[in-house]
Each structure stands twice: as C-alpha cells, then as structure tokens.
PDB file of C-alpha atoms in Angstrom:
ATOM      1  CA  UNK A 796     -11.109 -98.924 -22.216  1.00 83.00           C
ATOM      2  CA  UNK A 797     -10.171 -96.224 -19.597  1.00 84.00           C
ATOM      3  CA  UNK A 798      -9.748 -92.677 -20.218  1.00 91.00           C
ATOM      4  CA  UNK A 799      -8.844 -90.106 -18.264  1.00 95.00           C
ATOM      5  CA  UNK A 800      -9.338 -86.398 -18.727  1.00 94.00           C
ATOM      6  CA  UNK A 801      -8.189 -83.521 -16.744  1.00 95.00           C
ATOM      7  CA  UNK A 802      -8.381 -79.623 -18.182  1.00 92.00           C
ATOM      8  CA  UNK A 803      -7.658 -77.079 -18.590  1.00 93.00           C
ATOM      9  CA  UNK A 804      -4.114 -77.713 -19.843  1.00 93.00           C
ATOM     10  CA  UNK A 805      -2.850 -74.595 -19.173  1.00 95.00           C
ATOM     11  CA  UNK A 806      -3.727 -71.485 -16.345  1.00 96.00           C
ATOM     12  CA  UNK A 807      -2.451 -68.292 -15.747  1.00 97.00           C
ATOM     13  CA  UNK A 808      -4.078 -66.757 -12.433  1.00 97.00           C
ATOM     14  CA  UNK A 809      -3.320 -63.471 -10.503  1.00 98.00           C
ATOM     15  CA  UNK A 810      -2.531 -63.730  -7.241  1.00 97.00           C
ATOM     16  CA  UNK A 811      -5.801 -64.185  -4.853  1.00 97.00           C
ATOM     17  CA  UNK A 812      -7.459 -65.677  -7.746  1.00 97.00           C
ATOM     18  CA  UNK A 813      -9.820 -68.534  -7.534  1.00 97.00           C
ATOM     19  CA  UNK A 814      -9.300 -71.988  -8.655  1.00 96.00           C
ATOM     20  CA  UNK A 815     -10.764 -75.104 -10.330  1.00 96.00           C
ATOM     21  CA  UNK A 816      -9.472 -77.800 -12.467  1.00 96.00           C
ATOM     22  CA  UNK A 817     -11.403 -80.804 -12.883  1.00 96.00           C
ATOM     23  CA  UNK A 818     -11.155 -84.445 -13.619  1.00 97.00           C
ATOM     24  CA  UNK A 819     -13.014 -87.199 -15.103  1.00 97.00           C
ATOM     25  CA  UNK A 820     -12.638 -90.634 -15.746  1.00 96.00           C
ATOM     26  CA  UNK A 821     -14.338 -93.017 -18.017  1.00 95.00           C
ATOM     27  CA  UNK A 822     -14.797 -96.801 -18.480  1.00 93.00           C
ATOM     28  CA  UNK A 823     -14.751 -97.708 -14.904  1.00 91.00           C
ATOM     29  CA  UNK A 824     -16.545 -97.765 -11.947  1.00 91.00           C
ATOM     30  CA  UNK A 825     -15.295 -96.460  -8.160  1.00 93.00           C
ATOM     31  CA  UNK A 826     -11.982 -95.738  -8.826  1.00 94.00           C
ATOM     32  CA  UNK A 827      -9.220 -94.029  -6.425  1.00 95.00           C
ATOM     33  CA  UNK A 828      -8.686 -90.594  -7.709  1.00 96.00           C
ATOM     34  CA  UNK A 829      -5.382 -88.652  -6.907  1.00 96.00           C
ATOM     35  CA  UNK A 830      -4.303 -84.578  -7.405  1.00 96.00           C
ATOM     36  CA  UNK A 831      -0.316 -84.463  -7.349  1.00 95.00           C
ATOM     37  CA  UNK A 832       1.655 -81.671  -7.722  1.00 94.00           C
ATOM     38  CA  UNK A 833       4.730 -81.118  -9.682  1.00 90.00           C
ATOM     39  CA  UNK A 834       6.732 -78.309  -8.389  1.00 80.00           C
ATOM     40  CA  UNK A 835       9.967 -76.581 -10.351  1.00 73.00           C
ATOM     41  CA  UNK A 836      12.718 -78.920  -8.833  1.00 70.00           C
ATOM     42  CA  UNK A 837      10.758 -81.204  -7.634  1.00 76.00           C
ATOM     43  CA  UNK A 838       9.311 -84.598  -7.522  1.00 82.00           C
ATOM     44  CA  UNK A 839       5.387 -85.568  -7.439  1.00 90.00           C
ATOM     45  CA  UNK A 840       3.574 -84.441  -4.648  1.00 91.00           C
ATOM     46  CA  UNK A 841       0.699 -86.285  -3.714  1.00 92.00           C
ATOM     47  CA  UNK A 842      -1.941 -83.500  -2.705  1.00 94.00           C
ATOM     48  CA  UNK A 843      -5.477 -85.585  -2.152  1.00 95.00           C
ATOM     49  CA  UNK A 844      -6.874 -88.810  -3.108  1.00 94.00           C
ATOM     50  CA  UNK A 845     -10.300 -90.300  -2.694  1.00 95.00           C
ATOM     51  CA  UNK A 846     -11.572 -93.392  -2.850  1.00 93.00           C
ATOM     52  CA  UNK A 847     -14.918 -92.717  -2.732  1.00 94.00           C
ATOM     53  CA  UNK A 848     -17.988 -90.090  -3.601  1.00 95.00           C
ATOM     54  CA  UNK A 849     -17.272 -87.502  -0.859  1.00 92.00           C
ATOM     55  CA  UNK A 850     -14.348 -88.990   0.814  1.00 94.00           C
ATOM     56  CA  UNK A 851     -11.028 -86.801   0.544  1.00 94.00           C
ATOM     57  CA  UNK A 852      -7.963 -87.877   2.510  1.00 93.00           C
ATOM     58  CA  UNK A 853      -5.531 -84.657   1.819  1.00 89.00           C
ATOM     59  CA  UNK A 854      -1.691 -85.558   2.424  1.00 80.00           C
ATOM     60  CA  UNK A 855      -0.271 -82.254   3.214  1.00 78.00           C
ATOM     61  CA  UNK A 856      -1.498 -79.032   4.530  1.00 68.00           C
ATOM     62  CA  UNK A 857      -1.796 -76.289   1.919  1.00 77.00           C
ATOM     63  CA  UNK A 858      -3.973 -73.654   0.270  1.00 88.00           C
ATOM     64  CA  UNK A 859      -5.929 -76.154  -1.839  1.00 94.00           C
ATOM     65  CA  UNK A 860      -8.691 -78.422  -1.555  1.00 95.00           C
ATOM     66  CA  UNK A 861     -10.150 -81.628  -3.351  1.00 96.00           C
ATOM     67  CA  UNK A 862     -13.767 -82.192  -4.079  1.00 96.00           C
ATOM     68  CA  UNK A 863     -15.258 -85.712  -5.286  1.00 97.00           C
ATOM     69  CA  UNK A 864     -19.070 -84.818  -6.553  1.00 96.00           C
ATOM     70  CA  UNK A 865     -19.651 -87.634  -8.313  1.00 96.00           C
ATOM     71  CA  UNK A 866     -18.117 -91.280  -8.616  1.00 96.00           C
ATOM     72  CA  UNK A 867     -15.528 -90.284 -11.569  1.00 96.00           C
ATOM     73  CA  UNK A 868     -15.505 -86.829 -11.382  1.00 97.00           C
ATOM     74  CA  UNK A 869     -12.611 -85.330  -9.133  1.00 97.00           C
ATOM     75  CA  UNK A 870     -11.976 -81.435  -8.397  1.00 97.00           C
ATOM     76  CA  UNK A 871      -8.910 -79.313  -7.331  1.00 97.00           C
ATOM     77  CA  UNK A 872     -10.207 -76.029  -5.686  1.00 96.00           C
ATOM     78  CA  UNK A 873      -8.296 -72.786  -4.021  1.00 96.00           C
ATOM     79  CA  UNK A 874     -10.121 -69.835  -3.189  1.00 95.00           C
ATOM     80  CA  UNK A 875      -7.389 -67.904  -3.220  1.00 96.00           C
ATOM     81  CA  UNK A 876      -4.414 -68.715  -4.999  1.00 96.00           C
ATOM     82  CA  UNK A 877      -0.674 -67.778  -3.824  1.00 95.00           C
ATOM     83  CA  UNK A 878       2.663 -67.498  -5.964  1.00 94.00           C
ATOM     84  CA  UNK A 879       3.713 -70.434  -4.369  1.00 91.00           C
ATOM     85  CA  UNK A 880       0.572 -72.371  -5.878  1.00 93.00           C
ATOM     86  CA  UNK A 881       2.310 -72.534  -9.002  1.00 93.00           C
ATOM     87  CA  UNK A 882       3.145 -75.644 -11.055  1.00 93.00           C
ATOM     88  CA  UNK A 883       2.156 -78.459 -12.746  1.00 94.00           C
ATOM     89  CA  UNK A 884      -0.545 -80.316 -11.129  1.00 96.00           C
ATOM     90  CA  UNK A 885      -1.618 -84.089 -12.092  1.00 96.00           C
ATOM     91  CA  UNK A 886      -4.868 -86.041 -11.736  1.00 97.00           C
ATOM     92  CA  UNK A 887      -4.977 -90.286 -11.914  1.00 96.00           C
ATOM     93  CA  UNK A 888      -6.680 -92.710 -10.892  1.00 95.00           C
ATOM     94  CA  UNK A 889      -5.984 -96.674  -9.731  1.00 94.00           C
ATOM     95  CA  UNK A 890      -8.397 -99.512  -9.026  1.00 89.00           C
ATOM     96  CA  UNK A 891      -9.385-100.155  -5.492  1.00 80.00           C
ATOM     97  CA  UNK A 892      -6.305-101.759  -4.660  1.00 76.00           C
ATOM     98  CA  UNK A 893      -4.105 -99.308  -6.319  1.00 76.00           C
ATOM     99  CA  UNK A 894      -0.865-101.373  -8.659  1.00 79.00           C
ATOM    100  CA  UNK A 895      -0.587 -98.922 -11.109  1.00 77.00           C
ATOM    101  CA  UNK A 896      -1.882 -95.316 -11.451  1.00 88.00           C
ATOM    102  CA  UNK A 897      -2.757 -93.858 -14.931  1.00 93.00           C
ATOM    103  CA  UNK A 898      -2.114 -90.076 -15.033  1.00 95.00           C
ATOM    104  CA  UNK A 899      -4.118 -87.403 -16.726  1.00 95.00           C
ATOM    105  CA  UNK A 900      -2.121 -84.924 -19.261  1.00 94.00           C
ATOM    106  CA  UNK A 901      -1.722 -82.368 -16.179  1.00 94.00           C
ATOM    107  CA  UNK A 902      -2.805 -78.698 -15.935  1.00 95.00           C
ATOM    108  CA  UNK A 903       0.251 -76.449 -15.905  1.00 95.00           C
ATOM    109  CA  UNK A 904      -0.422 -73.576 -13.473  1.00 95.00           C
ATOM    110  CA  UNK A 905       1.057 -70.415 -13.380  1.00 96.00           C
ATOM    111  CA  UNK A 906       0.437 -68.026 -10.874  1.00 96.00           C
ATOM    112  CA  UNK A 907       1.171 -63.963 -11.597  1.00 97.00           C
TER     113      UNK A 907
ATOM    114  CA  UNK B1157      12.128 -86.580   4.836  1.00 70.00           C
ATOM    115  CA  UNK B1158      12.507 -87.800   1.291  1.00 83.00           C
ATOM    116  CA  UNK B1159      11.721 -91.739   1.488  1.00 93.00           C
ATOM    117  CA  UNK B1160      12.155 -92.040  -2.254  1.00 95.00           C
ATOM    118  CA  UNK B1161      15.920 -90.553  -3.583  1.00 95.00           C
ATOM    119  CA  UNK B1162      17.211 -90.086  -7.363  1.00 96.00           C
ATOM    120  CA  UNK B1163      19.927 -88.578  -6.304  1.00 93.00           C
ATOM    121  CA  UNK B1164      21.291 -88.033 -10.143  1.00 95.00           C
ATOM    122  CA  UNK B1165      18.954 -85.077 -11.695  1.00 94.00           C
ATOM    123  CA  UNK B1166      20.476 -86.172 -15.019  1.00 96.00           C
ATOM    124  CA  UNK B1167      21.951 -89.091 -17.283  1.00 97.00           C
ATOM    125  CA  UNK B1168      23.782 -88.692 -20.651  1.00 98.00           C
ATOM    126  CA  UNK B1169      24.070 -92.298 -22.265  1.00 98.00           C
ATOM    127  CA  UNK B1170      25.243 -92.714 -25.833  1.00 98.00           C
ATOM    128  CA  UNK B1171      22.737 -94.317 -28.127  1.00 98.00           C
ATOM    129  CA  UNK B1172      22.565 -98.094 -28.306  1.00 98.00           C
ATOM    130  CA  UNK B1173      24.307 -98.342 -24.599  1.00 98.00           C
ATOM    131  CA  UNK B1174      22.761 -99.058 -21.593  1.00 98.00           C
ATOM    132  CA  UNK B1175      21.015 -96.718 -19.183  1.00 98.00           C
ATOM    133  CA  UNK B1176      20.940 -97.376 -15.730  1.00 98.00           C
ATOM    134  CA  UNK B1177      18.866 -95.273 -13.500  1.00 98.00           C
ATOM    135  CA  UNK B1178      19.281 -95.295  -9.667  1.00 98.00           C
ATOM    136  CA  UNK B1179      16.843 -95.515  -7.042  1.00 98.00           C
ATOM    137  CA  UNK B1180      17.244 -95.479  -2.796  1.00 98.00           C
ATOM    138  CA  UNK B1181      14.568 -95.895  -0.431  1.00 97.00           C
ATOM    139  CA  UNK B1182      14.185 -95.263   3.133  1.00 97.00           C
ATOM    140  CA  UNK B1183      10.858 -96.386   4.202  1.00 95.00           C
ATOM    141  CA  UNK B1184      11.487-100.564   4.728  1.00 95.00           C
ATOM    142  CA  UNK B1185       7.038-101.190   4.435  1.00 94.00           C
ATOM    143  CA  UNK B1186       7.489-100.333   1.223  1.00 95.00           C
ATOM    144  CA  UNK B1187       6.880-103.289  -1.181  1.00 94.00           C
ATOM    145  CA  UNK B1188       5.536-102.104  -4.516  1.00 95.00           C
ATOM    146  CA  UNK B1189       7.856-100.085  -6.282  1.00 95.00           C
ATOM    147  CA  UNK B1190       7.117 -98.558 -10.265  1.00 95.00           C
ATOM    148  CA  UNK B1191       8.818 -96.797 -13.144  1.00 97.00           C
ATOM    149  CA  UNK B1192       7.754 -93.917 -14.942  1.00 96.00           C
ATOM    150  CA  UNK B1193       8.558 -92.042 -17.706  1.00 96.00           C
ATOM    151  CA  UNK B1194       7.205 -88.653 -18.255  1.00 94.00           C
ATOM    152  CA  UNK B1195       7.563 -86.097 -21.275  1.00 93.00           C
ATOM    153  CA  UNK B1196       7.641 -82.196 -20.842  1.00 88.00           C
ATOM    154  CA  UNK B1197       4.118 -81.073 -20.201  1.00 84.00           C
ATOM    155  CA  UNK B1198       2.687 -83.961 -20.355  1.00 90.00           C
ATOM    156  CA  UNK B1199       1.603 -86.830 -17.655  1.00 92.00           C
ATOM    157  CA  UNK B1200       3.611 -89.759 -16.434  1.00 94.00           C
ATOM    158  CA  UNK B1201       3.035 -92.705 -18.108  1.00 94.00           C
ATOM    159  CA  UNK B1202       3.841 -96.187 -16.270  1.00 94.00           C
ATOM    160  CA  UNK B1203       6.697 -98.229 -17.411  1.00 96.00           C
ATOM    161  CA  UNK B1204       7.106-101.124 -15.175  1.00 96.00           C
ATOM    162  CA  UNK B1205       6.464-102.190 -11.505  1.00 95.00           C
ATOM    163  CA  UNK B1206       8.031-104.689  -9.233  1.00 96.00           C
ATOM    164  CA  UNK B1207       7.065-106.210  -5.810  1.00 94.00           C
ATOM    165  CA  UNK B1208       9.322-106.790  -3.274  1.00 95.00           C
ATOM    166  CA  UNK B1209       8.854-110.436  -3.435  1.00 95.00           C
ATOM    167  CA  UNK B1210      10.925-110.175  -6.720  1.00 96.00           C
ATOM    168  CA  UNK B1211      14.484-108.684  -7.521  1.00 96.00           C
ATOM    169  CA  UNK B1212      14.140-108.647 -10.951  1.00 98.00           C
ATOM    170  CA  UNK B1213      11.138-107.743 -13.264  1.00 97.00           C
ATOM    171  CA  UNK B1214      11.981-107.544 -17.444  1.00 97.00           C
ATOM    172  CA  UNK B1215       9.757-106.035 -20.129  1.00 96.00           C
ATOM    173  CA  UNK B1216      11.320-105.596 -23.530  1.00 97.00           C
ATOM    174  CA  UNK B1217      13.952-103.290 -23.390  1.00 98.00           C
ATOM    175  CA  UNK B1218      12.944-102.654 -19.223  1.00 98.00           C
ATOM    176  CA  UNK B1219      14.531-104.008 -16.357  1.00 98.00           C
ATOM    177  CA  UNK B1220      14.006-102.776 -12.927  1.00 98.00           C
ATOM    178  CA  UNK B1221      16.237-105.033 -10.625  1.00 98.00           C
ATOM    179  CA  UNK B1222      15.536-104.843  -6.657  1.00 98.00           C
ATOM    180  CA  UNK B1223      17.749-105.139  -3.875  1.00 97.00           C
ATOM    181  CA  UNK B1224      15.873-105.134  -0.471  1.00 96.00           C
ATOM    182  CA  UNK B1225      19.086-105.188   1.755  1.00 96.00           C
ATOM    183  CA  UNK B1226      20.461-102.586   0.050  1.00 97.00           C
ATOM    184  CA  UNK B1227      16.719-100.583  -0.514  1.00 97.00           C
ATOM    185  CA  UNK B1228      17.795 -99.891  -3.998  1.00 98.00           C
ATOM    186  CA  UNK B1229      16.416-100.572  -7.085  1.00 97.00           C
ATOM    187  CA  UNK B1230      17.657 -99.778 -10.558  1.00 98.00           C
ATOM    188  CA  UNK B1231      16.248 -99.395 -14.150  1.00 98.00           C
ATOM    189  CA  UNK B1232      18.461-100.799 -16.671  1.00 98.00           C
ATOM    190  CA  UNK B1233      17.293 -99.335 -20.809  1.00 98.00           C
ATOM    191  CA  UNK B1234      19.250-101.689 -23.309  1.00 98.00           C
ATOM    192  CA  UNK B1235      19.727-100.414 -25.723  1.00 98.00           C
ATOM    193  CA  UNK B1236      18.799 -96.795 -24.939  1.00 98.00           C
ATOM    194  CA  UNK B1237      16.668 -95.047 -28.108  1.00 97.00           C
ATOM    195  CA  UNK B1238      16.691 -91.382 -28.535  1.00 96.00           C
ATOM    196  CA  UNK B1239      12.756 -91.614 -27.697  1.00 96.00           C
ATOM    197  CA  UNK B1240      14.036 -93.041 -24.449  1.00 98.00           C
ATOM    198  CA  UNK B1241      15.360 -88.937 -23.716  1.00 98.00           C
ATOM    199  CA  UNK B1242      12.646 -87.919 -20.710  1.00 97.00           C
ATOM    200  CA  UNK B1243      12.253 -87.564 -16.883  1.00 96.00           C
ATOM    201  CA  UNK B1244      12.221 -91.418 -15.240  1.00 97.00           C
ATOM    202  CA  UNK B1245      10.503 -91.181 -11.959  1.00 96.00           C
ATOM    203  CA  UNK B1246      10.805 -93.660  -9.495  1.00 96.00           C
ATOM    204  CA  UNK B1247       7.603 -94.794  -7.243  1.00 95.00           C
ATOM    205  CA  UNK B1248       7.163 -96.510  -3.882  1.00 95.00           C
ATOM    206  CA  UNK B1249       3.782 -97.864  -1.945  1.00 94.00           C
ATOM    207  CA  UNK B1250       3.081 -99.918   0.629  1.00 92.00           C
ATOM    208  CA  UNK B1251       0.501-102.643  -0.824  1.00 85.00           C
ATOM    209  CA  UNK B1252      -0.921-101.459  -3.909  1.00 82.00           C
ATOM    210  CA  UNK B1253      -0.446 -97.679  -3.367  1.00 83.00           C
ATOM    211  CA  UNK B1254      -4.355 -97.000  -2.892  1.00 82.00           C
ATOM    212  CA  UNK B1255      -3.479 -94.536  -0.783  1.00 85.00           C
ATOM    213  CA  UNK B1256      -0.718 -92.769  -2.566  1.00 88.00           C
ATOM    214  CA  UNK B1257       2.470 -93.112  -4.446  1.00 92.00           C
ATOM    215  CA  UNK B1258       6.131 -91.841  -2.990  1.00 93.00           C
ATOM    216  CA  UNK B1259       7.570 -90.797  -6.165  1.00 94.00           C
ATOM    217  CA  UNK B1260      11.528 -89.564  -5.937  1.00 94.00           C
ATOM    218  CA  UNK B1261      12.569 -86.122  -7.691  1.00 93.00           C
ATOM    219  CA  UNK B1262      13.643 -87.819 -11.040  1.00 95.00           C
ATOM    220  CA  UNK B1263      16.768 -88.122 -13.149  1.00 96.00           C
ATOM    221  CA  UNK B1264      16.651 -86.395 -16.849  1.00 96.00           C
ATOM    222  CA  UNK B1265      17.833 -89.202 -19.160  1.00 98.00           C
ATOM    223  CA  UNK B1266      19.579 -87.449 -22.407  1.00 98.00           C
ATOM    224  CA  UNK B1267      20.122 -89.913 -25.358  1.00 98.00           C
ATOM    225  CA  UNK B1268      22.929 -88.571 -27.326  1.00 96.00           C
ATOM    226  CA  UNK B1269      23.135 -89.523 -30.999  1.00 91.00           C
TER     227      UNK B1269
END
C-alpha cells in the first residue's frame, strides 16, 4: 500500500532562517507530488507540484522553492524565511492523472 | 479571485441531524470536484469526489449532490456523529487535478451532543 511521509511535524524558525522539510512516498512509482500551504484564515494553497524527477511547476510567486531529487522524494526549501512564511504546510501526492490526492500529516511552521 | 467559496466558516448541527455543507464555484472547466475532512494538525483526508457528469455521488453516510447551472455543490452528513466535528474542505480540478487542486477556505462543522 501507499504511504506517505512528510517531517518534521513541527518548526519554529527565526526570522532569515533557512528551510527544509521533506517528503517521501512509498509503494508507488512516478507519482505527482504537491507542497500546499495552509495559512491562519485560510484555505489550501497550492505552492508547487511535480510530476516528474526535476520538474517543478510553482503556482504562486513567493519566498519558497520545491526540489524533486529523486522519483518519490519531494523538498520545500527557503533560504531565508519571513514572518509571513508561517503556517501549516502540506505534502501529497496523486497518480499521473490526479482523482484523488492523499495528504501527508503536514509540518506546522512557525516563524519568530 | 477565489474560484472555490465556503462562504460559512462554521456549522453547528445537533447530533443525529443532517449536515449540509455549501459549496460555489466560479471557474465553469471545472469538472472534478472532492470532499475533505481534515482534523487540527493533522492532513486532509479524502471523503468523496464527484464528476461533473454526475449530480449526485453517495457513500455511507456521504452525499455530495452537484448542480452545474447553479455551480454549487453540497455535502449532505446523515446522521451527523460527534466524530463528524472537523474542517470540510471543498476541492475543484479540471480533469483529474494533476496539476493542482482549488480547495475553498472551509466551514468548521461542530456536532453538538
């Protein structure tokens, strides 16, 4: 069966802090891999999503950026993190054709 | 622009009664529309999905009815459990979604005892 893992589960940064929060999947092959974003007040954000080894299609312009080293490995990078970077942020992944995402447990990420 | 509206950020229901949970769309390509459910701190999980070649998908205690003309669709909980107390989001995609869900904001559904 398919797992998904995404960690840490919880961050506290400073300000101008790096970041890196990672995602794997298991028990399939070439799947679509998404980062959204849950923001206080918000709905999900879609941030990234890939559907292949080195291909990153990012959705809206920000302070972040996705990584996709290997086949079901998926990173979430900033190399300097603002206030405003703050929240709860959300890996999954779909087959090819997408109809129906599983989500990761999420990192919540607070930003001091 | 927000394609994807819950425009109720909460819903008290009794226990045993019906939930209904409301959901407008904007965006008329969109033809694959989902349910989740998500607990605090943890990650969505996916409740049910309908295409817009349906108006009415049922699973269990699940119903997500779809009106095209209207771009509405609603998810109807009978009867509503107190586990049933948790954000419902409400998904859109053109196709399968490959390249990205439209989720709304969410509505907080509170089962009262």
């Amino acid at each position: 069966s398919q797992t998904i893992h995404q960690w840490p589960a919880t961050l506290v940064q400073p300000v101008g802090s790096p970041l890196s929060l990672e995602c794997t999947v298991e028990g399939t092959s070439n799947p679509n891999l998404y980062w959204y974003r849950q923001a206080a007040g918000r709905g999900l954000q879609l941030l990234f999503y890939s559907v292949g080894i080195g291909q990153i299609s990012s959705e809206v312009p920000q302070n972040l950026s996705a990584s996709r080293p290997q086949d079901r490995q998926f990173i979430l990078s900033s190399k300097k993190l603002l206030l405003s970077d703050s929240g709860f942020y959300l890996c999954a992944w779909s087959v090819a054709r997408g109809y129906g995402y599983t989500f990761g447990s999420g990192t919540r990420l607070t930003v001091v | 622009d927000q394609q994807v509206k819950q425009n109720s950020p909460s819903l008290s229901v009794q226990e045993g009664r019906i939930s209904i949970l409301n959901c407008d769309y904007t965006n008329s390509m969109f033809d694959y529309f989902l349910w989740y459910k998500k607990y605090p701190a943890e990650g969505p999980t996916f409740l049910i999905s309908i295409s817009s070649i349906k108006d009415k998908n049922e699973d269990g205690r699940f119903t997500v009815f779809l009106n095209k003309s209207a771009k509405h669709l609603s998810l109807h909980i009978v009867p509503s459990q107190p586990g049933d107390s948790a954000v419902y989001f409400c998904a859109a995609s053109v196709g399968g979604g490959a390249d990205g869900l439209t989720f709304g904001k969410g509505t907080h559904l509170i089962i009262q005892p």
